[in-house]
């Protein structure tokens, strides 16, 4: 044996735990009956966070620990500075105030939609350093590897005086971040809307929580998954018909994830009409992983939907969900239990199809929602919008994309596998007249300008099995070789720079071989593609379908 | 609006919840002070499970809900029959008794190592139907999609009289299965070793649990991750040196997952000797996702290891882990918090390298641990042993495998990405004289014989970046095209059927171009590859390194 060096016995192995205890001892005298008085929050943050700490701040695309983020922006930068922020979504103005004031310096994040211009500016000014941009689950994954938080700032609906937490329908990321911090001797601080004696249910045990504070107002939450059917046009109905006929029916897609665009909302809304006409009820679209989209209500009410597992909830859907426990995952209290990590896992490995809208696609079907000047990030799409190569279980739909590994040469080895359906939906031209199909994604120049090591591509082309436009469907997974794949894509790209490269004779051949399908090839009459096919044509219609249970936020009401 | 059909308002939306309440009402009178008396367990299972139910039975490769599985095997098959079992690992004899007695008929699972011959037999006799074979996380993912359990049979260390659970270090799969069942109106039944008044910490809240029963003896648990250093030979030391020098150092691998073989144990054991000699401490192998391997103790004690996140625990490591909270994820009670799903997520997305041993490799680097006649399944390796295409964050190691998407033709589009290091370790010949490198994997014929839709390949060749044998390293990711890739693999495949195809001139060229490296190319002297390099050469040495904290199970003790 190579004898242990003496040093191995002289070092401390409890530095993290000891430091946590030291900091908590400062605030312990302030705690009243298990709760930190609200007025003490800035003092507490100054005592509990040290310069340079890694701090996870809960704030995904829906709920926000905004009382804590507003309070953090008020700390004295001579006491707390240069922290390394871990945040799913940079969404609120005060998130960037942290950098302007020097309280934070580095950030690892996933999405920066509303604040992306300011992020780019702070980056240029050297006030903000980006660690990396992640898809949601990567960021959580790293919290168990090299980015364990020293402090986690979280939010929940209610707490009791033992620190047990009730998140209600918006469980989302909270348990995951709490676990990463609590079990690595990080300090878990939670804002709640209300302190109660008894919780409706426990979502997170009190032994994971260090400090609870009642917020000045309920946590902020955005209804990001509500699509008003009034904004769905005939072209989107046509695209939806193509997807149902040419993909869902053709491959027998029973389990799926939908993106949040109007195109996928159109699919949801024509299941009870066009889908029923095709006799597909019970045969497709049974098990879903997605947030509780209001546009899914008619399909649920018509008996299409067996189950929906959710990343988060959606404002206004609470009573409807509580009344439909056969469909939604709900707790003993009756309300939704969402879980972003587990729904991402389900959406990655447990379903056969991902379908989402995109803003730009290049000749190889690489796509991105990044547009010039904006460093928007990724959110959850990359995790679900790829062929998961760790998948080993087969299903009918997955096997229909069976291919031999290593190309024809390797087929003799007997090794093959199926493939997930990864579908991109796009109109060939965006509103405003910009082409969707382009020679180079804006993401390439945005990435280069921001000093990113690689371009921020949302979905890589080689993961995409199908592209659907108002022109038709490109069955990319059936194409042989790069050139044929490009020809198939060009055939559905309309009069964009990419589409203009299509050669009519080649397209005709691809249609004969089933690599491209136009509406007429699928028996779809363009004349039938009308808004009248939508099971609901307004938010009001959705409320009616729900029997009055859906209660849309004010901004979506027209009455 | 297309008016809702009348039927949508007449159906019940609470059938699952109502059915759960009906069943629980039967056993409610038997509950005494929050706990089901042990003698009532068979009656309770007969009341709570209905024919054809989907039943999740906890039993991964480590801990087993064996009191519940033994009890389930005793139910009356005229009362409970044809259930659909969801089980991570078919490991215990009574798991198959369920099929012999007709209590269960269908199974979805991940691994069947010890019982794989019996599984194959029952399958042939028509007494067992396989839904699909999964990698662990896929099975959990489907519990949130199309395989939600009606009943979950789980195990924990302790419970209080409110049903709150303490799992101790072996948290593993329990929270995930509990969540899938509890929030989809399934019945959660938990065996515990002990009922106590106050738990050391809460791992699962009581509001997720329906029935608690004290088991007749502590749950079964296997020390599957303990490798006795006495069985590590000089060849494995050489392979370990190659991996450290030619991969870990060359790519700057700081975060990683190790498989459970003796080859990776050898790497762990020469970090404090050979690794230190190369000056690599602090530069490689800092953040780990793996079970608490005893062979990691010398590296931990020598200060190499910043963090270890675990799928599960390991028998005998409890006191050592509790004394090293700076390294391990532990709770307020001091003991480990493991979590299989989160560690799999970390191992998939959060680390740069997966390295594992395998039993067979074909010419394209497809590999499998399946051997003739055995339908062993997958376990966790496929999830970590692939290039995760949803990854978007960059790291130094990942970027060193940068490649343009779509091959050279697509490079002009500016789209590229890095890649995870997926390394396969193997000796060219197995003990017993069977070649490791073969023309066709046994998995191909086993799959065909078992009626599987595709061959049960563990790691697909196109995901593998490196193969390391005692001959050298094939840097497969650097090879251009299928033929060069095969030549690189053949160059390290020794005198196996695959290796004999290597042409000396071609191999010399591949070595010049850095696509193949032999020990001398990396400055490694074969003569140095001796067992004396191992920081511990026996279990006793490991105990000494741990300062007596590691307490190996009896079977590993020689004193």
PDB file of C-alpha atoms in Angstrom, chain B residues 14 120 158 224 247 386 404 423 533 535:
ATOM      1  CA  UNK B  14     -62.526  11.454 -11.057  1.00  0.00           C
ATOM      2  CA  UNK B 120     -35.805 -16.009 -20.931  1.00  0.00           C
ATOM      3  CA  UNK B 158     -37.873   4.695   8.717  1.00  0.00           C
ATOM      4  CA  UNK B 224     -22.557  -4.026  -6.053  1.00  0.00           C
ATOM      5  CA  UNK B 247      -7.617  11.033 -22.346  1.00  0.00           C
ATOM      6  CA  UNK B 386     -24.040   8.550 -25.290  1.00  0.00           C
ATOM      7  CA  UNK B 404     -19.000  20.832 -37.931  1.00  0.00           C
ATOM      8  CA  UNK B 423     -14.929   5.894 -23.608  1.00  0.00           C
ATOM      9  CA  UNK B 533       1.170   1.660  -8.593  1.00  0.00           C
ATOM     10  CA  UNK B 535      -2.660   3.315  -3.926  1.00  0.00           C
TER      11      UNK B 535
END
